[in-house]
Amino acid sequence: MHESTANSMSSANSLRTERSLQVAETFSQDQAPAAHRRLEAGGVRGRLVLEF
């Protein structure tokens, strides 16, 4: 790898911040329609997770 490329990548990595993923609610696969309705209704803070 070229030195300037390595320096650019190092600079980019130092600008990254840690972020955590927030799960709002977990649904089983048979609850998928309810999860979809919840998402359409709005106001969900975090991710809705479907478990299979």
XYZ file of C-alpha atoms in Angstrom, residues 2 5 7-10 13 15 19 24 27-30 36-37 39 42 49:
19
model
C 1.283 3.458 -0.832
C -3.023 5.933 0.990
C -2.115 8.002 5.912
C -5.495 8.827 4.344
C -7.001 5.626 5.715
C -5.542 6.333 9.154
C -10.398 5.838 10.811
C -12.709 10.412 12.454
C -22.209 3.989 17.607
C -36.717 -0.890 19.941
C -40.782 -9.789 16.921
C -41.094 -13.454 15.990
C -41.642 -14.205 12.306
C -45.369 -14.774 12.839
C -44.783 -3.631 9.874
C -47.795 -1.798 11.330
C -43.069 0.820 11.784
C -44.054 6.027 13.150
C -35.910 -6.947 14.769
